[in-house]
Amino acid sequence: MVFKKLCLLLGLTLSISITSLAYSHPSDSDNPPLDHTSQEQQELSADPAQFQLIAEQNAFQPDTPLPVAIKMTIADGWHSYWKNPGEIGMPVRINWTLPEGFTASELQWPTPIRFEQNGVVGYGYENEIVFLASIIPPKSLAAGENSKIEASVQWLTCSDATCLPGVSQVSLEIPHDDGSGSLSRQNQDQFTKDLFSTARSRAPQKNNKGNPIKVFSSNKIIVVQLDNSLAPCKKATFFPESKQIIDETHQAIHSTTEDKPNCASIVLKENESSTAKTLKGILVLENDTTKQAWDIDLPIERDAKELMIGFADKNNLHSNQISEPNANHTDAQLSFPLAFIFAFLGGLLLNLMPCVLPVVSLKILSFVKMASQSRKITFQLGLAFFFGVIASFWALGGVLLLLQSYGHSIGWGFQLQEPLFVAMLAALLLLSALSFFGVFEIGTSLTSIAGQAQENIRAKKSALFSSFCSGILATAVATPCTGPLLGAPIALAVSLPPILALLIFTALGAGMALPYLLLAAYPSLLRFIPKPGAWMVTFKELMGFIMLATVIWLLWVFQGQAGNMGLFILLFALLLISFGAWIYGRWCTTICSRISRYVGISLTLTCMGISFYALTAAATIESDESSWEDYSPERVEELKKQGTPVLIDFTAKWCGICQFNHIVLSNLNVTKKLSEHKVVKMKADWTSKDPTITKALHAFGRNGVPLYILTGKNRDNAFSILPQVLTPGIVIDHLNEL
């Protein structure tokens, strides 16, 4: 049994570890105008999750909620997550983009299912699910016009082998009723009727006085007592809305009789830190033929010494005294020790990951250089590196636990879903690669230790600090390359008390840093490595290319988050960083004059300041490629006849001014104003030769790009030409004139 559990836990950790390397580009979907459902969306997508936006009625009526559904189809063998994903995972998030005056109701979540693998509990969905909401239009609507509703869906799907996050866009254009209600009364197709009917039937019911459910608590044990007015059940599952109340791994059912088991109550183990006054979540009761789901939000009766379980007739109870779930169960005994061991072994394996290998390889080379020095100094420097790694893992684990405690659904490795983190990490690794190539050195640098550390106390302190920073750098570059054996231990750590959780992270860091501490303590182990020589410089430069490969991968991830324009700005920032590093290495060394160093440092800081601003700007740009239509003269004429304003961007990737102007058009205030005026954005990309776009340029009296055309809401041929160099103010002023 123990061997089987070990094999299962190993399989889970290996599958979860691949998560941090699996990223998808945001998928886009659109609907033809006036279509009430987007049934063809994403048919060609390879994503394991596909989405449709469907309206229950054919038209909006003033101030009347219109039910809509987002249908999520999950590939076989994959699952997604509920709003409380359980011990690990990320919930589905839906963000609406609506016309001015329109609002969206709170999302109605379908009843989830519970899945457990090696003690890691998750709540979520499989196959096909439907999220319901209502879109409420304003009190007055222009008859005969259309309104477009859009939703951005952030999702995470996992299989037995890997996890894949993504962002999908869905939209729907719905006409306004002409006032007679004839459009809204049109019959929907059977698919839409069945979809909404099934979705409502699967939604949890609100608890009411006709179906009383009571909640008691004593000694960190919560009992949800069921009433005999509920349908008989053989299985009961509780899905807590918050992570902070109960221990997901402990749920037990007490039944009324032994010969004919029927749910009387469900027993939950409360988290030690919980002080909740109410229990919120979904209670699912099942038998052979039926399944009931209750949405409960009930007060917890604290310090109930006599916790009665069962129905009104207490004589039928199999037990009338609640006993605490056995905290010393064999699984509980195994979970923490195994997690600690796997975290340690996973830390050892991190040294072989491509992101970490260049840093740790140079650390070994530094030991080769120091082989002839004092063993005491060598050990001190190795110890400084060891504590740098440990402190970094404590910091990362502490931040993870802190955010989890405030209800943020995050997991290890998902920091790479933050564009700013990806951009900063790419910049850090680029600087490391440039240092490997010898473009610059910061004293002894972050990735090497001074060979002359014993010369004086100051040099020794500097070397110790550099070694400590080497440990920090090694941990930082390890974050995008979470290796084998780490998934389940980290998943368990975030559900443990802080002290035990930090022990898991300590084991992880100790495993990663132990080889270097041993090499520092026993320099004789280095006898298998060739003696210092020119090969070390070549090896160091080779590691620089491996580091650049990691930067390229991070750029690919960033492009999927911030789009082409965000990537363009990031590349410009990295160029500035490289230029600043070159200036530092050329004019800021100790052999340069004081004036040269001052000027060089000033220029370096200027470059770094500008690049940091560019990094943050790039990270705040959202990928909006899906909101631009390809230029089509026929489509422009169609929109003009409908009285819909159109912004046409004649651009090309080789046009520098065009790229600057695209940043302006991606400005938050500009995009908001475009949405308010319901402007359709069209991109005429002239990067490659296109006779249609060339003809259009000539028609507007131009022979090149950029060119920006804004048509009005009236149906004549009136249009305005915007300046070649745009600012947010210029664009907004022209939009206000529509």
PDB file of C-alpha atoms in Angstrom, residues 120 375 392 507 544 568 606 617 667:
ATOM      1  CA  VAL A 120      -4.703  16.902  -3.090  1.00  0.00           C
ATOM      2  CA  ARG A 375      39.197  25.749   3.313  1.00  0.00           C
ATOM      3  CA  SER A 392      14.831  33.152  -1.144  1.00  0.00           C
ATOM      4  CA  ALA A 507      13.590  21.292   2.388  1.00  0.00           C
ATOM      5  CA  GLY A 544      25.312  32.522 -21.504  1.00  0.00           C
ATOM      6  CA  PHE A 568       7.884  45.310 -29.224  1.00  0.00           C
ATOM      7  CA  THR A 606      19.398  56.762 -17.215  1.00  0.00           C
ATOM      8  CA  ALA A 617       4.405  50.078 -19.913  1.00  0.00           C
ATOM      9  CA  ASN A 667      -4.172  53.419 -24.176  1.00  0.00           C
TER      10      ASN A 667
END
